[in-house]
Short mmCIF file of C-alpha atoms in Angstrom, two decimals:
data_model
loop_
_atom_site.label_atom_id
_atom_site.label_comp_id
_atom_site.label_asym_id
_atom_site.label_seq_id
_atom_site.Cartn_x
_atom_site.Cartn_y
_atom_site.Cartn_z
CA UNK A 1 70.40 -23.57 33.58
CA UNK A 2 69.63 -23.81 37.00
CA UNK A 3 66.98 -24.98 39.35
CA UNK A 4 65.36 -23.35 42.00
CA UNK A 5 63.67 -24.58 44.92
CA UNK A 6 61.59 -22.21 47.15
CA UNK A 7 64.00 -19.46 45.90
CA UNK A 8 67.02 -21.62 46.82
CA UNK A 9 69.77 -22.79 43.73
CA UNK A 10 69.65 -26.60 44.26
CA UNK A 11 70.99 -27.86 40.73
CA UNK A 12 73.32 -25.66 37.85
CA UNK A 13 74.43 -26.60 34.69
CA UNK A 14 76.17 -25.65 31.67
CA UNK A 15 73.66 -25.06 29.11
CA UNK A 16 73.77 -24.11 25.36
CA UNK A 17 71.03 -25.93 24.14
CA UNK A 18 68.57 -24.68 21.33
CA UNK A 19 65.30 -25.98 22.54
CA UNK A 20 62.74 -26.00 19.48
CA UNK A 21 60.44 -28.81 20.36
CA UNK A 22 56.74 -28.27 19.74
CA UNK A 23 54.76 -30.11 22.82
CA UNK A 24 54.00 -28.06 25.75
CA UNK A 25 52.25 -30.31 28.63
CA UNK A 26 51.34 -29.06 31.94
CA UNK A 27 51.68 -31.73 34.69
CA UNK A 28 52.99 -34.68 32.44
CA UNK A 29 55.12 -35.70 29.96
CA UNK A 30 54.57 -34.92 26.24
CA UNK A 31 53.10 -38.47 25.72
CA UNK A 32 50.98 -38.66 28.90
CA UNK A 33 53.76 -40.39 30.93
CA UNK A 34 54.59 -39.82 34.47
CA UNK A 35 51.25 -37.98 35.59
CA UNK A 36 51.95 -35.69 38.00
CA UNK A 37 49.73 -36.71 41.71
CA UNK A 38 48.97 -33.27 43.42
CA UNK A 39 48.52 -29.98 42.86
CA UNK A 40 49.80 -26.87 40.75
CA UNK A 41 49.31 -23.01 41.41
CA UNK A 42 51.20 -19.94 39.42
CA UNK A 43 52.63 -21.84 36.45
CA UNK A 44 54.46 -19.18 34.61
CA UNK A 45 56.72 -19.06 31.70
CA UNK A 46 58.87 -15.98 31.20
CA UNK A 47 60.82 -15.87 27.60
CA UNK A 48 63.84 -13.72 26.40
CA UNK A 49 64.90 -13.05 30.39
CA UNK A 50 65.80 -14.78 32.93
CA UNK A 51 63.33 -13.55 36.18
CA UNK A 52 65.73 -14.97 38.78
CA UNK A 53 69.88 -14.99 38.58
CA UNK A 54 70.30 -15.99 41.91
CA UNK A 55 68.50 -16.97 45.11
CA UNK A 56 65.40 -15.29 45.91
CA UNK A 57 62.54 -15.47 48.06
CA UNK A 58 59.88 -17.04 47.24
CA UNK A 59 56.59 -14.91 45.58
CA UNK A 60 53.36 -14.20 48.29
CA UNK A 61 51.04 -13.69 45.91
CA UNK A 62 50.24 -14.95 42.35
CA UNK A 63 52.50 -13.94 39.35
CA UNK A 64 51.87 -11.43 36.78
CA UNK A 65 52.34 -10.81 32.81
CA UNK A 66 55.21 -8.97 33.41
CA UNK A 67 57.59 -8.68 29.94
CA UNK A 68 58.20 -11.43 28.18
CA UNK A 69 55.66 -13.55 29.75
CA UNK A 70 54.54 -16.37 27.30
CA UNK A 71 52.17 -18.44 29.66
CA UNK A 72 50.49 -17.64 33.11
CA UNK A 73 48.44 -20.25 34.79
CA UNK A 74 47.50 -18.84 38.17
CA UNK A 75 44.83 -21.61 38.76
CA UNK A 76 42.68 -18.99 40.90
CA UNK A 77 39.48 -17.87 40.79
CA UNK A 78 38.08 -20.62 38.29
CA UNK A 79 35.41 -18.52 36.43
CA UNK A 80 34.41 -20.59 32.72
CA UNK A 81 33.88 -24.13 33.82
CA UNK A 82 31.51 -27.25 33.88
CA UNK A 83 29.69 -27.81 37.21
CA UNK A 84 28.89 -30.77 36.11
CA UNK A 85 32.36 -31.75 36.36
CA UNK A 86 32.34 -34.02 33.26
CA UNK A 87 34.52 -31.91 30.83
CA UNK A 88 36.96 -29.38 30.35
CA UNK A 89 36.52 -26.11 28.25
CA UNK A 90 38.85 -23.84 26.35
CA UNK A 91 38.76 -20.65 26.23
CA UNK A 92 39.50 -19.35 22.70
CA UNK A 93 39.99 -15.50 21.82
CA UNK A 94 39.27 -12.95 24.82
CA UNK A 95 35.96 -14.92 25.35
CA UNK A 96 35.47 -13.65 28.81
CA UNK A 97 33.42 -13.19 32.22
CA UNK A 98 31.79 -10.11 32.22
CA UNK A 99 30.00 -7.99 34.66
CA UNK A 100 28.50 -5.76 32.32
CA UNK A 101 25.16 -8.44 32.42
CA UNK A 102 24.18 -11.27 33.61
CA UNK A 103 20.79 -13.02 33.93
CA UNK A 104 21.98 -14.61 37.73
CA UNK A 105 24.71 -14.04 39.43
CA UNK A 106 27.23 -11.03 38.82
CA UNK A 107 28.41 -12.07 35.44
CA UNK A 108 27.81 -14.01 32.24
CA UNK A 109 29.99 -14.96 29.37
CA UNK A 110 30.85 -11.97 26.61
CA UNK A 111 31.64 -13.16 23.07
CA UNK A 112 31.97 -10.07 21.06
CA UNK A 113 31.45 -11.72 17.42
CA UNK A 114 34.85 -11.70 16.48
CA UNK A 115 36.48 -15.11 16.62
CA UNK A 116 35.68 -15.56 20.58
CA UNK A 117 34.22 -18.94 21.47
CA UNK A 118 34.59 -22.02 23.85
CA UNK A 119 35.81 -25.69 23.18
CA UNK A 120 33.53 -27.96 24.69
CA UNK A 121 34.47 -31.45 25.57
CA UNK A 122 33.04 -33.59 23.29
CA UNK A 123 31.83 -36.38 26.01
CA UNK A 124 28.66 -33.72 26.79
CA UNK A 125 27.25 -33.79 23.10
CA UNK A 126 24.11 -35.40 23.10
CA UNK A 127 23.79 -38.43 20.29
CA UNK A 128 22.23 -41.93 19.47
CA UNK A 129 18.40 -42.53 19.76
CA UNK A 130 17.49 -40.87 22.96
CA UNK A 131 15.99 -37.39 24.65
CA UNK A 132 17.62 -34.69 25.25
CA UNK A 133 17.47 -30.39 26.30
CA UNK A 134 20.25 -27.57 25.52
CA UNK A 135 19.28 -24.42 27.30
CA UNK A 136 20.30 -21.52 27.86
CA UNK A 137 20.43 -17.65 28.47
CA UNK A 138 21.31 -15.65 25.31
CA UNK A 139 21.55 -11.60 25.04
CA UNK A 140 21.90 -10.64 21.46
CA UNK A 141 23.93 -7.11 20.65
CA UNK A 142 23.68 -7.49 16.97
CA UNK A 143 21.71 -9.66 14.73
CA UNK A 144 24.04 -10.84 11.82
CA UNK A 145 24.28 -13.79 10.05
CA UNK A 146 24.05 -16.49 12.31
CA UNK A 147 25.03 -15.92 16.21
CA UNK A 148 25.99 -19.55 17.06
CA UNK A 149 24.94 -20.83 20.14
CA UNK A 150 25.85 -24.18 20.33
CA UNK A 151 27.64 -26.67 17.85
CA UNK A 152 28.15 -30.60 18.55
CA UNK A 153 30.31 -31.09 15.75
CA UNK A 154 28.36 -30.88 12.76
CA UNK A 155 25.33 -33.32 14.21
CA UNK A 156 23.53 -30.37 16.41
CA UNK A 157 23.60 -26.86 15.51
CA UNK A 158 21.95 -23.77 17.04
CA UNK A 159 22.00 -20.16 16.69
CA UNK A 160 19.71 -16.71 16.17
CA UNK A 161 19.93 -15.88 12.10
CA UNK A 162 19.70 -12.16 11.14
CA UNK A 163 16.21 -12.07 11.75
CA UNK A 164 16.07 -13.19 14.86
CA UNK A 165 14.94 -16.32 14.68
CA UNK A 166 16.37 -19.43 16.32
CA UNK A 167 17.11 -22.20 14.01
CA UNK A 168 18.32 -25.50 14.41
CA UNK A 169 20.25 -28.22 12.45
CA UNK A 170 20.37 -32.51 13.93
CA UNK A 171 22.29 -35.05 11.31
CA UNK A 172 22.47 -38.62 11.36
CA UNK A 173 25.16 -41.12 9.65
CA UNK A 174 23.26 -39.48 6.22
CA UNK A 175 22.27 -36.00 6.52
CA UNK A 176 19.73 -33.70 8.65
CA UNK A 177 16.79 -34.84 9.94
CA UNK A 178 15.97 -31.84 11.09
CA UNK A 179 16.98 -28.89 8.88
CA UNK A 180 17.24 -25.49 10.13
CA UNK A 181 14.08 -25.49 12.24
CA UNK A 182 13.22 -21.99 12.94
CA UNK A 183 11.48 -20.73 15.66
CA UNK A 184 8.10 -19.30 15.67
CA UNK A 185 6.17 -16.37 17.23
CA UNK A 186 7.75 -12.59 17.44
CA UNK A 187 11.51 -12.57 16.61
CA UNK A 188 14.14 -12.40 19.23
CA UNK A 189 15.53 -8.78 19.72
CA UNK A 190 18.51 -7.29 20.62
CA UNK A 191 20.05 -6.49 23.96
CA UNK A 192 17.15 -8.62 25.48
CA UNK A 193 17.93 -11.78 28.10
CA UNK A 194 15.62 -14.53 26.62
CA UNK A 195 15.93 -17.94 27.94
CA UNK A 196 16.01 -20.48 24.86
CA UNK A 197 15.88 -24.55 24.85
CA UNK A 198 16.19 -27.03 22.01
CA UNK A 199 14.42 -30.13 23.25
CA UNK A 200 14.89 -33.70 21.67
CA UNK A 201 11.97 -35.87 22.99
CA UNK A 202 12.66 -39.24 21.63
CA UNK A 203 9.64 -41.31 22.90
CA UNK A 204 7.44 -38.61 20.56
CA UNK A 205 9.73 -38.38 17.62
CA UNK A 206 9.36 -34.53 18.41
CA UNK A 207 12.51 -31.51 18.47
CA UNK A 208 10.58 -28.31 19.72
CA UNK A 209 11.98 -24.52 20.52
CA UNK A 210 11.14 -23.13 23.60
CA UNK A 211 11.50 -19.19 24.15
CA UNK A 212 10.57 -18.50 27.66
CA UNK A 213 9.29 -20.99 28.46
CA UNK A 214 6.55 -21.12 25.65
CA UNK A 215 7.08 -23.79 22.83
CA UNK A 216 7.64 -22.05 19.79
CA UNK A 217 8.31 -24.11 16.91
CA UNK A 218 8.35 -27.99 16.26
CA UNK A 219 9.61 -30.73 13.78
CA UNK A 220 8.10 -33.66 13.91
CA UNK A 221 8.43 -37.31 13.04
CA UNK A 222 12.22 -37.51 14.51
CA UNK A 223 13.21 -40.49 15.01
CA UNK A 224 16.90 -40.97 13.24
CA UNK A 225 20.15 -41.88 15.23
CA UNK A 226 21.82 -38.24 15.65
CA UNK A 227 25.17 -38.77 14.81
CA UNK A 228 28.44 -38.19 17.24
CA UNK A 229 31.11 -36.32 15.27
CA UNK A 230 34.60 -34.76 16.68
CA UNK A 231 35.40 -32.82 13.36
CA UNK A 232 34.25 -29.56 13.34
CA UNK A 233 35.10 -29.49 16.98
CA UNK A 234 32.20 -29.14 19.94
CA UNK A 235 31.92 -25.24 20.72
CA UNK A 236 30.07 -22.64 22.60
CA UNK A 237 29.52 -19.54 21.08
CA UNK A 238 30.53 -20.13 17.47
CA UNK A 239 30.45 -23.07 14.81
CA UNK A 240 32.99 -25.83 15.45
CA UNK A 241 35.29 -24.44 13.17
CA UNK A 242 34.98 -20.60 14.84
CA UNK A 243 32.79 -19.56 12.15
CA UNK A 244 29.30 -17.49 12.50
CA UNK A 245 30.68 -16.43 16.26
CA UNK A 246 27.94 -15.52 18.95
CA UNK A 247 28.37 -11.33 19.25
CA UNK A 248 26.40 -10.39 22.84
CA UNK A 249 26.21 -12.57 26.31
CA UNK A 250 25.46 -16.48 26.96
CA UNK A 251 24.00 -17.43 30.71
CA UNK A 252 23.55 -20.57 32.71
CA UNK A 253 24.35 -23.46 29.40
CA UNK A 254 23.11 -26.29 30.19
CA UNK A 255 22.73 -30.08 28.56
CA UNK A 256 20.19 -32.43 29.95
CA UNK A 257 20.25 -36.11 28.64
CA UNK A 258 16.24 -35.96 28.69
CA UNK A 259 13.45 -34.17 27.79
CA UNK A 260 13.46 -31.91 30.52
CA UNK A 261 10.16 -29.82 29.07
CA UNK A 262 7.65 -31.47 26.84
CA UNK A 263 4.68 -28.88 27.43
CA UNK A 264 5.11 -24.75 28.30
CA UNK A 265 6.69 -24.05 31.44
CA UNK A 266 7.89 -20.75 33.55
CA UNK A 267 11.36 -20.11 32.49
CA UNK A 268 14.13 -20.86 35.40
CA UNK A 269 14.18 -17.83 37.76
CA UNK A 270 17.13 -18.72 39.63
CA UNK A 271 20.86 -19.97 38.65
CA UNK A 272 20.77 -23.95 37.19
CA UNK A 273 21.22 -26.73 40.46
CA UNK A 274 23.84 -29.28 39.02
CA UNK A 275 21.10 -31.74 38.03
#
């Protein structure tokens, strides 16, 4: 084994070991010990070869998947994150950026409906007694049954059913208070960019759809304690257990903890501010 430092062999060992532990950490120790303070670019892990045998220089530009390559973090060009810079989120599949469409901007997120879907940090699900929105930008490619939009845990649910209707699912401690709330009006269809928001507004006991901007569908007399739950996990795209996956594109997500429209309103025309 031998160390490297900016292509130069600073430490060599004899080394016969037959490492099988489990925990891979970036930028700590397994147990969340000695935190590294700064910055990493071009993690890479290379198995079955090893890339350098002697000194070398150093790379100029970020590393590739070449053969063997069982982890590349290049830390460039962030693309699938929170703006509101309160979670993290995990990509899971080949979810992806795509240019293909997008609503703003030069691309939105492509799930293709087969097991592609984002972990959500569970710190942005909306819970307890108060108000709150999830909106978003959703292009159908196929109706099936159930593109999931949104999951927190099993407590909120949200997706387009077969017939292209948007329904909706809130629990408390006991069970749903709403259950599957469908939206009204003409039925989504496919390869279409409408912009769709769930809003909890907790001062008038009221959960209403909104489909561009026009309310369209309502349960009333809401007033339980919508519960916080970490298992199914909190996901984007797909049920929290990566069931009933979104199949087309998702645009500007966003979770408000109010009730950011209680009457009809023009749908955004412009990418979400971070407030």
């Amino acid at each position: 084994s031998t160390v490297y430092i900016n292509g130069a062999s600073v430490w060599s060992a004899s080394d016969s070991n037959d490492y099988t532990w489990s925990h891979l950490v970036v930028g700590g120790y397994y147990s969340a010990s000695y935190l590294l303070d700064g910055y990493i670019s071009s993690f890479r892990i290379v198995k079955g070869t090893a890339v350098y045998t002697s000194a070398f220089t150093p790379p100029t530009s970020a590393p590739t998947a070449i053969s063997g390559t069982e982890l590349l973090l290049n830390f460039t060009n962030g693309a699938i994150f929170d703006n509101a810079m309160r979670g993290n989120v995990e990509v899971v599949g080949n979810a992806q950026l795509s240019t293909a469409q997008q609503k703003f901007g030069t691309t939105s997120l492509l799930l293709d409906g087969s097991g592609d879907y984002l972990f959500v940090t569970d710190n942005a699900a909306p819970r307890g007694y108060a108000s709150w929105t999830i909106e978003c930008w959703i292009y159908v490619a196929a109706h099936k049954n159930y593109n999931f939009i949104y999951a927190a845990g099993s407590s909120i649910q949200l997706g387009v059913g077969s017939d292209g209707r948007l329904g909706a699912w809130i629990a408390d401690a006991s069970g749903f208070i709403v259950n599957n709330l469908a939206s009204t009006g003409d039925a989504l269809s496919t390869t279409t960019w409408y912009h769709v928001a769930l809003v909890r507004d907790y001062s008038a006991s009221t959960v209403t759809w909104f489909i561009d901007g026009t309310a369209s569908g309502q349960a009333t007399s809401v007033t339980g304690n919508v519960a916080f739950t970490t298992s199914p996990a909190h996901c984007l795209g797909a049920y929290g257990d990566g069931t009933l996956p979104f199949d087309g594109y998702i645009d500007e997500f966003r979770i408000t903890q109010k009730a950011r429209y209680t009457s009809n309103f023009t749908a955004p025309t412009e990418e979400f501010a971070n407030k």
